[in-house]
mmCIF file of C-alpha atoms in Angstrom:
data_model
loop_
_atom_site.group_PDB
_atom_site.id
_atom_site.type_symbol
_atom_site.label_atom_id
_atom_site.label_comp_id
_atom_site.label_asym_id
_atom_site.label_seq_id
_atom_site.Cartn_x
_atom_site.Cartn_y
_atom_site.Cartn_z
ATOM 1 C CA MET A 1120 37.507 71.305 262.924
ATOM 2 C CA PHE A 1121 34.517 70.679 259.537
ATOM 3 C CA LYS A 1122 34.703 68.835 256.891
ATOM 4 C CA PRO A 1123 33.193 68.966 253.494
ATOM 5 C CA THR A 1124 31.359 65.797 252.001
ATOM 6 C CA THR A 1125 33.830 65.333 248.831
ATOM 7 C CA ILE A 1126 33.794 63.757 244.975
ATOM 8 C CA LYS A 1127 34.960 60.220 247.271
ATOM 9 C CA ASP A 1128 32.380 60.617 250.174
ATOM 10 C CA ILE A 1129 29.592 60.314 247.947
ATOM 11 C CA ALA A 1130 31.066 57.859 245.787
ATOM 12 C CA LYS A 1131 31.784 55.395 248.679
ATOM 13 C CA ALA A 1132 28.275 55.995 250.142
ATOM 14 C CA LEU A 1133 26.703 55.296 246.412
ATOM 15 C CA ASN A 1134 29.041 52.285 245.814
ATOM 16 C CA LEU A 1135 30.401 54.208 242.153
ATOM 17 C CA SER A 1136 33.052 55.050 241.223
ATOM 18 C CA THR A 1137 34.902 58.975 242.034
ATOM 19 C CA SER A 1138 35.122 59.664 238.429
ATOM 20 C CA THR A 1139 31.320 58.312 237.239
ATOM 21 C CA VAL A 1140 30.117 60.818 240.238
ATOM 22 C CA SER A 1141 32.148 63.609 239.173
ATOM 23 C CA ARG A 1142 30.299 63.175 235.662
ATOM 24 C CA ALA A 1143 27.178 62.695 236.761
ATOM 25 C CA LEU A 1144 27.851 65.991 238.381
ATOM 26 C CA ARG A 1145 28.940 67.428 235.593
ATOM 27 C CA GLY A 1146 25.888 66.072 233.262
ATOM 28 C CA GLY A 1147 28.570 64.172 231.740
ATOM 29 C CA TYR A 1148 26.724 62.603 228.677
ATOM 30 C CA GLU A 1149 28.537 58.963 229.023
ATOM 31 C CA ILE A 1150 26.807 58.982 231.922
ATOM 32 C CA SER A 1151 23.259 56.913 231.944
ATOM 33 C CA GLU A 1152 20.332 59.179 232.924
ATOM 34 C CA GLU A 1153 19.083 56.879 235.715
ATOM 35 C CA THR A 1154 22.422 57.652 237.539
ATOM 36 C CA LYS A 1155 22.808 60.610 237.297
ATOM 37 C CA ARG A 1156 19.433 60.815 239.250
ATOM 38 C CA ILE A 1157 20.744 59.030 241.786
ATOM 39 C CA VAL A 1158 23.729 60.857 241.860
ATOM 40 C CA LEU A 1159 22.282 64.214 241.889
ATOM 41 C CA GLU A 1160 18.978 63.378 244.359
ATOM 42 C CA TYR A 1161 21.787 61.925 247.105
ATOM 43 C CA ALA A 1162 24.307 65.143 246.544
ATOM 44 C CA GLU A 1163 20.652 67.708 247.130
ATOM 45 C CA LYS A 1164 19.785 65.220 249.836
ATOM 46 C CA ILE A 1165 23.498 65.496 251.823
ATOM 47 C CA ASN A 1166 23.627 69.164 250.784
ATOM 48 C CA PHE A 1167 26.892 68.638 248.767
ATOM 49 C CA GLN A 1168 28.814 71.854 247.355
ATOM 50 C CA ARG A 1169 31.206 71.973 245.017
ATOM 51 C CA ASN A 1170 34.929 72.413 245.972
ATOM 52 C CA PRO A 1171 35.673 75.870 244.793
ATOM 53 C CA ILE A 1172 39.369 75.689 244.877
ATOM 54 C CA ALA A 1173 39.470 72.508 243.061
ATOM 55 C CA LEU A 1174 36.607 74.037 241.011
ATOM 56 C CA SER A 1175 38.847 77.376 240.296
ATOM 57 C CA LEU A 1176 42.799 75.436 240.511
ATOM 58 C CA ARG A 1177 41.361 73.554 236.908
ATOM 59 C CA GLU A 1178 39.148 76.149 234.667
ATOM 60 C CA ARG A 1179 41.357 78.684 235.763
ATOM 61 C CA ARG A 1180 38.980 81.195 237.741
ATOM 62 C CA SER A 1181 37.776 81.555 240.649
ATOM 63 C CA TYR A 1182 34.371 82.939 240.718
ATOM 64 C CA SER A 1183 35.281 85.675 242.820
ATOM 65 C CA ILE A 1184 36.077 89.807 242.688
ATOM 66 C CA GLY A 1185 37.552 92.461 244.429
ATOM 67 C CA VAL A 1186 36.232 95.560 246.082
ATOM 68 C CA VAL A 1187 37.993 98.607 247.497
ATOM 69 C CA VAL A 1188 36.126 100.978 248.942
ATOM 70 C CA CYS A 1189 37.031 103.882 251.195
ATOM 71 C CA GLU A 1190 34.746 102.656 253.950
ATOM 72 C CA VAL A 1191 31.875 100.541 254.039
ATOM 73 C CA ALA A 1192 30.259 102.917 256.865
ATOM 74 C CA ASN A 1193 29.987 106.054 253.860
ATOM 75 C CA GLN A 1194 25.827 105.925 252.639
ATOM 76 C CA PHE A 1195 26.799 106.071 249.441
ATOM 77 C CA PHE A 1196 29.700 102.428 248.994
ATOM 78 C CA SER A 1197 26.368 100.758 251.781
ATOM 79 C CA GLN A 1198 24.843 101.276 248.369
ATOM 80 C CA ALA A 1199 26.889 100.505 245.732
ATOM 81 C CA ILE A 1200 28.090 97.670 246.870
ATOM 82 C CA ASP A 1201 24.634 96.220 247.138
ATOM 83 C CA GLY A 1202 24.098 97.276 243.449
ATOM 84 C CA VAL A 1203 27.454 95.454 242.940
ATOM 85 C CA GLU A 1204 26.036 92.252 245.140
ATOM 86 C CA SER A 1205 22.884 92.194 242.728
ATOM 87 C CA ILE A 1206 24.487 91.718 239.495
ATOM 88 C CA ALA A 1207 27.838 89.599 240.918
ATOM 89 C CA TYR A 1208 25.978 86.990 242.623
ATOM 90 C CA SER A 1209 22.831 86.390 240.270
ATOM 91 C CA LYS A 1210 26.039 85.538 237.423
ATOM 92 C CA GLY A 1211 27.504 83.073 240.341
ATOM 93 C CA TYR A 1212 30.230 85.213 241.819
ATOM 94 C CA HIS A 1213 31.222 85.780 245.588
ATOM 95 C CA VAL A 1214 32.614 89.948 246.349
ATOM 96 C CA ILE A 1215 35.474 90.329 248.449
ATOM 97 C CA ILE A 1216 35.504 93.821 250.201
ATOM 98 C CA SER A 1217 37.911 95.699 251.439
ATOM 99 C CA GLN A 1218 38.559 98.814 253.209
ATOM 100 C CA THR A 1219 41.127 101.716 252.186
ATOM 101 C CA HIS A 1220 39.932 104.117 255.131
ATOM 102 C CA ASP A 1221 41.007 106.643 252.450
ATOM 103 C CA LYS A 1222 45.033 105.693 252.425
ATOM 104 C CA TYR A 1223 47.191 105.059 249.871
ATOM 105 C CA SER A 1224 49.352 102.028 251.882
ATOM 106 C CA ARG A 1225 45.756 100.283 252.332
ATOM 107 C CA GLU A 1226 44.410 100.764 249.016
ATOM 108 C CA VAL A 1227 48.342 98.979 247.646
ATOM 109 C CA ILE A 1228 48.018 96.576 250.586
ATOM 110 C CA ASN A 1229 44.497 95.622 249.557
ATOM 111 C CA THR A 1230 44.412 95.519 245.566
ATOM 112 C CA GLU A 1231 47.641 93.640 245.789
ATOM 113 C CA HIS A 1232 46.037 91.077 248.583
ATOM 114 C CA LEU A 1233 43.155 90.444 246.277
ATOM 115 C CA ALA A 1234 45.361 90.196 243.032
ATOM 116 C CA ASN A 1235 46.720 87.672 244.880
ATOM 117 C CA ARG A 1236 44.136 85.914 246.082
ATOM 118 C CA SER A 1237 43.401 84.905 242.114
ATOM 119 C CA VAL A 1238 40.179 87.568 242.341
ATOM 120 C CA ASP A 1239 38.350 87.054 238.519
ATOM 121 C CA GLY A 1240 39.019 90.499 239.069
ATOM 122 C CA LEU A 1241 38.510 94.294 240.598
ATOM 123 C CA LEU A 1242 36.248 97.076 241.441
ATOM 124 C CA ILE A 1243 37.637 100.315 243.060
ATOM 125 C CA SER A 1244 36.985 103.683 243.724
ATOM 126 C CA LEU A 1245 40.380 105.240 244.285
ATOM 127 C CA SER A 1246 41.386 106.444 248.578
ATOM 128 C CA ALA A 1247 42.044 109.882 249.226
ATOM 129 C CA GLU A 1248 45.686 109.817 249.525
ATOM 130 C CA THR A 1249 46.486 107.813 246.335
ATOM 131 C CA LYS A 1250 48.259 110.291 244.112
ATOM 132 C CA ASP A 1251 50.611 106.792 242.362
ATOM 133 C CA TYR A 1252 48.853 104.483 240.445
ATOM 134 C CA SER A 1253 51.591 102.305 239.987
ATOM 135 C CA HIS A 1254 49.822 99.341 241.606
ATOM 136 C CA LEU A 1255 46.770 99.097 239.547
ATOM 137 C CA ILE A 1256 48.286 100.093 235.962
ATOM 138 C CA LYS A 1257 50.950 97.377 237.002
ATOM 139 C CA LEU A 1258 47.816 94.975 237.746
ATOM 140 C CA HIS A 1259 46.309 96.421 234.164
ATOM 141 C CA GLN A 1260 49.946 95.599 232.292
ATOM 142 C CA GLN A 1261 49.406 91.932 234.176
ATOM 143 C CA GLY A 1262 45.597 91.581 232.459
ATOM 144 C CA LEU A 1263 43.775 91.443 235.765
ATOM 145 C CA PRO A 1264 40.631 93.024 234.760
ATOM 146 C CA ILE A 1265 39.687 96.192 236.171
ATOM 147 C CA VAL A 1266 36.713 98.831 236.475
ATOM 148 C CA PHE A 1267 36.823 102.629 238.342
ATOM 149 C CA PHE A 1268 33.824 103.478 239.797
ATOM 150 C CA ASP A 1269 32.743 107.083 241.380
ATOM 151 C CA ARG A 1270 36.223 107.764 241.657
ATOM 152 C CA ILE A 1271 38.003 107.443 238.544
ATOM 153 C CA LEU A 1272 41.816 107.256 237.257
ATOM 154 C CA ASP A 1273 41.580 108.382 233.752
ATOM 155 C CA SER A 1274 45.228 107.666 232.804
ATOM 156 C CA ILE A 1275 44.471 103.225 232.627
ATOM 157 C CA ASN A 1276 42.662 102.390 229.965
ATOM 158 C CA THR A 1277 39.829 100.554 231.093
ATOM 159 C CA HIS A 1278 35.402 100.785 231.921
ATOM 160 C CA LYS A 1279 33.982 103.076 234.323
ATOM 161 C CA VAL A 1280 31.536 104.513 236.144
ATOM 162 C CA THR A 1281 30.358 107.807 238.095
ATOM 163 C CA SER A 1282 27.723 110.571 238.460
ATOM 164 C CA ASN A 1283 27.118 113.783 236.722
ATOM 165 C CA ASN A 1284 29.598 115.389 239.038
ATOM 166 C CA GLN A 1285 29.712 118.751 237.488
ATOM 167 C CA GLU A 1286 25.559 118.657 237.162
ATOM 168 C CA GLY A 1287 25.074 118.151 240.747
ATOM 169 C CA ALA A 1288 27.557 120.802 242.334
ATOM 170 C CA PHE A 1289 25.839 123.785 239.326
ATOM 171 C CA LYS A 1290 22.616 122.418 240.813
ATOM 172 C CA ALA A 1291 23.026 122.986 244.543
ATOM 173 C CA THR A 1292 25.200 125.985 243.888
ATOM 174 C CA GLU A 1293 22.644 127.370 242.293
ATOM 175 C CA TYR A 1294 20.724 126.743 244.668
ATOM 176 C CA LEU A 1295 22.156 128.057 246.766
ATOM 177 C CA ILE A 1296 22.683 131.390 245.169
ATOM 178 C CA ASN A 1297 18.406 131.312 245.092
ATOM 179 C CA LYS A 1298 18.391 131.333 248.606
ATOM 180 C CA GLY A 1299 20.119 134.860 248.482
ATOM 181 C CA CYS A 1300 23.580 133.976 249.092
ATOM 182 C CA LYS A 1301 26.189 135.628 247.506
ATOM 183 C CA ARG A 1302 29.648 134.359 249.735
ATOM 184 C CA ILE A 1303 29.467 130.389 248.893
ATOM 185 C CA ALA A 1304 31.985 128.610 249.919
ATOM 186 C CA HIS A 1305 33.405 125.434 249.002
ATOM 187 C CA LEU A 1306 34.503 122.241 251.101
ATOM 188 C CA ALA A 1307 36.244 120.606 248.832
ATOM 189 C CA ASN A 1308 37.856 116.859 248.695
ATOM 190 C CA ALA A 1309 41.801 115.699 248.331
ATOM 191 C CA SER A 1310 42.752 118.067 244.767
ATOM 192 C CA GLN A 1311 43.901 115.240 243.080
ATOM 193 C CA LEU A 1312 41.008 112.869 242.658
ATOM 194 C CA SER A 1313 38.629 112.924 239.850
ATOM 195 C CA ILE A 1314 35.564 113.901 241.007
ATOM 196 C CA THR A 1315 37.127 117.007 243.594
ATOM 197 C CA SER A 1316 37.875 118.698 239.987
ATOM 198 C CA GLU A 1317 34.522 118.248 238.496
ATOM 199 C CA ARG A 1318 32.656 119.117 241.347
ATOM 200 C CA LYS A 1319 34.811 122.988 241.170
ATOM 201 C CA THR A 1320 33.792 123.542 238.109
ATOM 202 C CA GLY A 1321 30.115 123.099 238.217
ATOM 203 C CA TYR A 1322 30.583 124.858 241.627
ATOM 204 C CA GLU A 1323 32.466 127.958 239.741
ATOM 205 C CA ASP A 1324 29.740 128.087 236.406
ATOM 206 C CA ALA A 1325 26.541 128.159 238.771
ATOM 207 C CA LEU A 1326 28.416 131.002 240.207
ATOM 208 C CA ARG A 1327 30.322 132.128 237.469
ATOM 209 C CA LYS A 1328 26.460 131.869 235.303
ATOM 210 C CA HIS A 1329 25.104 134.070 237.988
ATOM 211 C CA GLY A 1330 27.819 136.878 237.748
ATOM 212 C CA ILE A 1331 29.665 135.501 241.316
ATOM 213 C CA GLU A 1332 33.528 136.161 240.163
ATOM 214 C CA PRO A 1333 34.944 132.464 242.352
ATOM 215 C CA ASN A 1334 36.774 132.397 244.709
ATOM 216 C CA PRO A 1335 39.663 130.846 245.357
ATOM 217 C CA ASP A 1336 40.000 132.215 248.853
ATOM 218 C CA LEU A 1337 36.734 130.555 249.848
ATOM 219 C CA VAL A 1338 37.617 126.928 248.346
ATOM 220 C CA ARG A 1339 39.479 124.478 251.268
ATOM 221 C CA TYR A 1340 40.761 121.105 250.578
ATOM 222 C CA CYS A 1341 40.478 117.930 252.669
ATOM 223 C CA LYS A 1342 43.299 115.940 251.812
ATOM 224 C CA TYR A 1343 41.768 112.948 253.995
ATOM 225 C CA GLY A 1344 38.372 112.707 252.922
ATOM 226 C CA GLY A 1345 37.077 113.679 256.188
ATOM 227 C CA SER A 1346 39.041 110.843 257.115
ATOM 228 C CA ASN A 1347 40.309 112.988 259.836
ATOM 229 C CA LYS A 1348 37.766 114.901 262.323
ATOM 230 C CA GLN A 1349 40.215 118.101 262.347
ATOM 231 C CA GLU A 1350 40.816 119.115 259.063
ATOM 232 C CA VAL A 1351 37.030 119.082 258.822
ATOM 233 C CA GLU A 1352 37.026 121.426 261.742
ATOM 234 C CA ASP A 1353 39.551 123.557 260.824
ATOM 235 C CA ALA A 1354 38.396 123.974 257.191
ATOM 236 C CA VAL A 1355 34.824 125.073 259.310
ATOM 237 C CA LYS A 1356 36.692 127.137 261.425
ATOM 238 C CA TYR A 1357 39.055 128.819 258.607
ATOM 239 C CA PHE A 1358 35.624 129.977 256.887
ATOM 240 C CA LEU A 1359 34.102 131.332 260.395
ATOM 241 C CA ASN A 1360 37.088 133.029 260.898
ATOM 242 C CA MET A 1361 37.456 135.010 258.055
ATOM 243 C CA PRO A 1362 36.548 139.098 258.300
ATOM 244 C CA ASP A 1363 34.218 138.421 255.806
ATOM 245 C CA LYS A 1364 32.354 134.411 256.506
ATOM 246 C CA PRO A 1365 30.363 132.865 253.656
ATOM 247 C CA ASP A 1366 26.553 132.844 254.016
ATOM 248 C CA ALA A 1367 26.721 129.220 252.614
ATOM 249 C CA ILE A 1368 29.187 126.294 251.885
ATOM 250 C CA PHE A 1369 28.526 123.412 249.663
ATOM 251 C CA VAL A 1370 30.383 120.423 250.024
ATOM 252 C CA ALA A 1371 32.072 118.128 248.189
ATOM 253 C CA SER A 1372 31.205 114.571 249.709
ATOM 254 C CA ASP A 1373 29.103 112.548 252.023
ATOM 255 C CA ARG A 1374 31.724 111.937 255.305
ATOM 256 C CA LEU A 1375 32.842 115.916 254.873
ATOM 257 C CA SER A 1376 29.159 117.152 254.973
ATOM 258 C CA THR A 1377 28.272 114.980 258.150
ATOM 259 C CA GLY A 1378 31.522 116.134 259.504
ATOM 260 C CA CYS A 1379 31.345 119.765 258.379
ATOM 261 C CA LEU A 1380 27.275 119.888 259.948
ATOM 262 C CA ALA A 1381 28.692 118.884 263.335
ATOM 263 C CA ALA A 1382 31.733 121.934 263.207
ATOM 264 C CA LEU A 1383 29.288 124.546 262.220
ATOM 265 C CA LYS A 1384 26.770 123.238 264.902
ATOM 266 C CA LYS A 1385 29.912 123.201 267.450
ATOM 267 C CA TYR A 1386 31.461 126.625 266.182
ATOM 268 C CA ASN A 1387 28.524 128.255 264.542
ATOM 269 C CA ILE A 1388 26.534 129.499 267.018
ATOM 270 C CA LYS A 1389 24.625 131.830 265.784
ATOM 271 C CA ASN A 1390 23.196 129.224 262.643
ATOM 272 C CA ASP A 1391 23.150 131.370 259.482
ATOM 273 C CA ILE A 1392 24.838 129.128 257.023
ATOM 274 C CA LEU A 1393 23.460 127.511 254.581
ATOM 275 C CA ILE A 1394 24.575 124.335 253.670
ATOM 276 C CA ALA A 1395 23.761 122.539 250.503
ATOM 277 C CA GLY A 1396 26.440 119.329 249.035
ATOM 278 C CA PHE A 1397 26.362 115.659 248.089
ATOM 279 C CA SER A 1398 25.518 113.088 250.680
ATOM 280 C CA ASN A 1399 23.361 109.826 250.165
ATOM 281 C CA SER A 1400 22.434 109.933 253.011
ATOM 282 C CA ASP A 1401 19.349 109.545 255.114
ATOM 283 C CA VAL A 1402 20.370 111.099 259.042
ATOM 284 C CA VAL A 1403 21.825 114.375 257.934
ATOM 285 C CA GLU A 1404 17.809 115.262 257.231
ATOM 286 C CA LEU A 1405 17.409 115.330 260.758
ATOM 287 C CA LEU A 1406 20.765 117.219 261.455
ATOM 288 C CA THR A 1407 21.375 120.791 262.942
ATOM 289 C CA PRO A 1408 21.613 123.052 260.726
ATOM 290 C CA SER A 1409 20.044 121.592 258.228
ATOM 291 C CA LEU A 1410 21.699 119.492 255.120
ATOM 292 C CA SER A 1411 19.918 120.257 250.959
ATOM 293 C CA ALA A 1412 22.006 117.423 248.710
ATOM 294 C CA VAL A 1413 22.859 115.704 245.798
ATOM 295 C CA ARG A 1414 22.517 112.321 245.717
ATOM 296 C CA GLN A 1415 24.181 109.489 243.470
ATOM 297 C CA PRO A 1416 22.439 106.516 242.090
ATOM 298 C CA ALA A 1417 24.618 104.629 244.442
ATOM 299 C CA PHE A 1418 23.510 101.206 243.546
ATOM 300 C CA GLU A 1419 22.963 101.970 239.584
ATOM 301 C CA MET A 1420 26.587 102.579 239.725
ATOM 302 C CA GLY A 1421 27.438 99.327 241.544
ATOM 303 C CA ARG A 1422 25.446 97.060 239.240
ATOM 304 C CA LYS A 1423 26.495 98.959 235.983
ATOM 305 C CA ALA A 1424 30.113 98.520 237.741
ATOM 306 C CA ALA A 1425 29.605 95.043 238.247
ATOM 307 C CA GLU A 1426 27.477 94.523 234.930
ATOM 308 C CA MET A 1427 30.824 95.882 233.004
ATOM 309 C CA LEU A 1428 33.341 93.878 235.069
ATOM 310 C CA ILE A 1429 32.044 90.455 234.905
ATOM 311 C CA SER A 1430 31.503 91.336 230.914
ATOM 312 C CA LEU A 1431 35.401 92.022 230.774
ATOM 313 C CA ILE A 1432 36.264 88.746 232.817
ATOM 314 C CA GLU A 1433 33.962 86.439 230.903
ATOM 315 C CA SER A 1434 34.586 88.340 227.293
ATOM 316 C CA LYS A 1435 36.315 85.846 225.164
ATOM 317 C CA TYR A 1436 38.250 88.179 222.704
ATOM 318 C CA PRO A 1437 40.630 90.928 223.714
ATOM 319 C CA VAL A 1438 38.700 93.908 225.015
ATOM 320 C CA GLU A 1439 39.659 97.059 222.480
ATOM 321 C CA GLU A 1440 36.475 100.105 223.466
ATOM 322 C CA PHE A 1441 35.677 100.908 226.408
ATOM 323 C CA GLU A 1442 33.028 103.183 228.036
ATOM 324 C CA THR A 1443 32.632 105.795 230.369
ATOM 325 C CA ALA A 1444 29.154 105.972 231.192
ATOM 326 C CA ILE A 1445 28.291 108.680 234.099
ATOM 327 C CA LEU A 1446 25.005 108.719 235.188
ATOM 328 C CA ASP A 1447 22.748 111.323 236.259
ATOM 329 C CA THR A 1448 22.263 112.475 239.884
ATOM 330 C CA THR A 1449 19.332 114.397 241.516
ATOM 331 C CA PHE A 1450 18.616 117.290 244.469
ATOM 332 C CA HIS A 1451 16.919 117.476 247.291
ATOM 333 C CA GLU A 1452 15.557 119.883 248.590
ATOM 334 C CA ASN A 1453 15.564 119.966 252.749
ATOM 335 C CA ALA A 1454 13.226 123.035 253.745
#
């Protein structure tokens, strides 16, 4: 069984008291420079690391933050986590990642587990199933710093980071219109998510700008966010079986995009439907039919969210003013 080196071990090896070694490691002014040098050189030699549990008990901080996302395999979230880590580790924080797989029950369990493990703060992107936010409201009221990113919650007053979903959806839909499409369907995420309403608004704004009245029959919601393959296939088959089927589909998320492309390849033999949607994956460029994509600045969103959370954690005074950062998307046409 692994047994880490302790301050007692160093004290015994150097024939010093444990209190002297502890003060030397902290850089205490009451310890001579020569003693500090001896202790620090020996600690470096044996690769001594301070006990994080003891340190957290003394300082009442764990120097860790929890990150709750729907799926690490999702390119957007993996890029966002890279951004979170780039800030967290530079500030001396560890990152604990938890996946909900877009399930409400998993979100409740994961957030409560992280809070009980005494993380200093929480970064969260809501699951597709979540409609009851009481578990997050309770943690927020208890004083746990929380920052939302991508799928945000307006009812909790805290920092939030998202992308310009409305503008991104507008660009993707207008691209399809400029390609000559007149009957554009919309494959949407769970209806209660913030990103869903914002992207639907952008889609409808583009249609109206070009004299096309939005048709609710051309919108299908996927309440499991695409984690259920069958719900995506059923939505695509619904579009294909319409008497006047769509000539294009605007798809609202990364996972929905890959699921939609797979279903179209399987059921739309004519390959006569254009696709545009949100996706941070490079793989979609290799698929048939091709996908022109709205890309979110995932890495920058993760960095910003981590900066906001650490600022809440380290604030010496109650924070009363909060920011909602909205970062621009880019549109990439796949010729």
